[in-house]
Short mmCIF file of C-alpha atoms in Angstrom, two decimals:
data_model
loop_
_atom_site.label_atom_id
_atom_site.label_comp_id
_atom_site.label_asym_id
_atom_site.label_seq_id
_atom_site.Cartn_x
_atom_site.Cartn_y
_atom_site.Cartn_z
CA MET Q 1 7.55 38.16 18.19
CA SER Q 2 4.06 39.42 19.18
CA GLY Q 3 0.87 38.29 17.46
CA ASN Q 4 0.25 41.68 15.77
CA HIS Q 5 3.81 41.82 14.39
CA ARG Q 6 3.51 38.26 13.15
CA GLU Q 7 0.15 38.95 11.47
CA ALA Q 8 1.57 42.06 9.73
CA THR Q 9 4.64 40.09 8.45
CA VAL Q 10 2.32 37.38 7.01
CA ARG Q 11 0.05 39.94 5.42
CA ARG Q 12 3.02 41.68 3.78
CA PHE Q 13 4.20 38.36 2.53
CA MET Q 14 0.76 37.42 1.18
CA GLU Q 15 0.40 40.81 -0.66
CA GLN Q 16 3.63 40.33 -2.56
CA ALA Q 17 3.43 39.05 -6.14
CA PRO Q 18 4.35 35.39 -6.47
CA ARG Q 19 7.73 34.61 -7.69
CA PRO Q 20 8.01 32.95 -10.96
CA VAL Q 21 8.57 29.16 -10.95
CA PRO Q 22 11.36 27.76 -13.22
CA PRO Q 23 9.99 25.57 -15.98
CA GLU Q 24 12.18 22.61 -15.10
CA ILE Q 25 10.48 22.33 -11.70
CA HIS Q 26 7.15 21.69 -13.41
CA THR Q 27 8.49 18.85 -15.55
CA GLU Q 28 10.33 17.36 -12.51
CA ALA Q 29 7.07 17.52 -10.51
CA VAL Q 30 5.10 15.86 -13.28
CA ARG Q 31 7.65 13.08 -13.62
CA ARG Q 32 7.75 12.41 -9.88
CA GLY Q 33 4.00 12.47 -9.73
CA ARG Q 34 3.64 9.94 -12.42
CA ARG Q 35 6.19 7.76 -10.81
CA MET Q 36 4.41 7.96 -7.50
CA LEU Q 37 1.11 7.04 -9.12
CA ARG Q 38 2.72 3.99 -10.87
CA ARG Q 39 4.15 2.76 -7.65
CA ARG Q 40 0.94 3.25 -5.78
CA THR Q 41 -1.05 1.45 -8.50
CA LEU Q 42 1.49 -1.42 -8.50
CA ALA Q 43 1.41 -1.67 -4.67
CA ARG Q 44 -2.46 -1.73 -4.74
CA ARG Q 45 -2.51 -4.43 -7.31
CA LEU Q 46 0.04 -6.51 -5.45
CA LEU Q 47 -1.98 -6.17 -2.25
CA TRP Q 48 -5.19 -7.32 -4.11
CA LEU Q 49 -3.23 -10.29 -5.54
CA LEU Q 50 -2.00 -11.14 -2.06
CA LEU Q 51 -5.52 -10.97 -0.66
CA ALA Q 52 -6.82 -13.19 -3.42
CA ALA Q 53 -4.00 -15.69 -2.82
CA ALA Q 54 -4.86 -15.70 0.88
CA VAL Q 55 -8.51 -16.33 0.22
CA ALA Q 56 -7.74 -19.08 -2.22
CA PHE Q 57 -5.43 -20.75 0.29
CA MET Q 58 -8.01 -20.55 2.95
CA VAL Q 59 -10.70 -22.11 0.78
CA TRP Q 60 -8.26 -24.92 -0.24
CA ALA Q 61 -7.21 -25.47 3.33
CA LEU Q 62 -10.78 -25.69 4.53
CA THR Q 63 -11.78 -28.21 1.76
CA ALA Q 64 -8.69 -30.29 1.62
CA ARG Q 65 -7.98 -30.25 5.47
CA PRO Q 66 -4.24 -31.11 5.12
CA TRP Q 67 -3.83 -31.21 8.89
CA VAL Q 68 -6.03 -34.27 9.24
CA GLU Q 69 -4.30 -37.63 9.01
CA PRO Q 70 -5.55 -39.59 5.94
CA PRO Q 71 -7.46 -42.82 6.71
CA SER Q 72 -5.39 -45.96 6.73
CA ASP Q 73 -5.60 -48.26 3.69
CA THR Q 74 -4.77 -51.42 5.78
CA THR Q 75 -6.42 -52.66 8.95
CA PRO Q 76 -4.31 -52.88 12.13
CA PRO Q 77 -3.19 -56.29 13.20
CA LEU Q 78 -5.60 -58.12 15.44
CA THR Q 79 -4.11 -59.02 18.79
CA GLY Q 80 -5.53 -60.63 21.87
CA TRP Q 81 -7.76 -63.33 20.13
#
């Protein structure tokens, strides 16, 4: 198909009157759109919650330092006196 023929076909297609859209398609599209927005909002909120939990964990870990061994409450036995 040459460029001129393709352009003429597209022009004819664009000059035609648009076909009527069945009304049930509109309601289905609105329903799906709302569902997508709800899912996207829920995902965004979950990601913010995960970020907040990660920051809270980092602050706790830096202040509590759970990887450090706690100091001993008793003294070691004295040997070699």
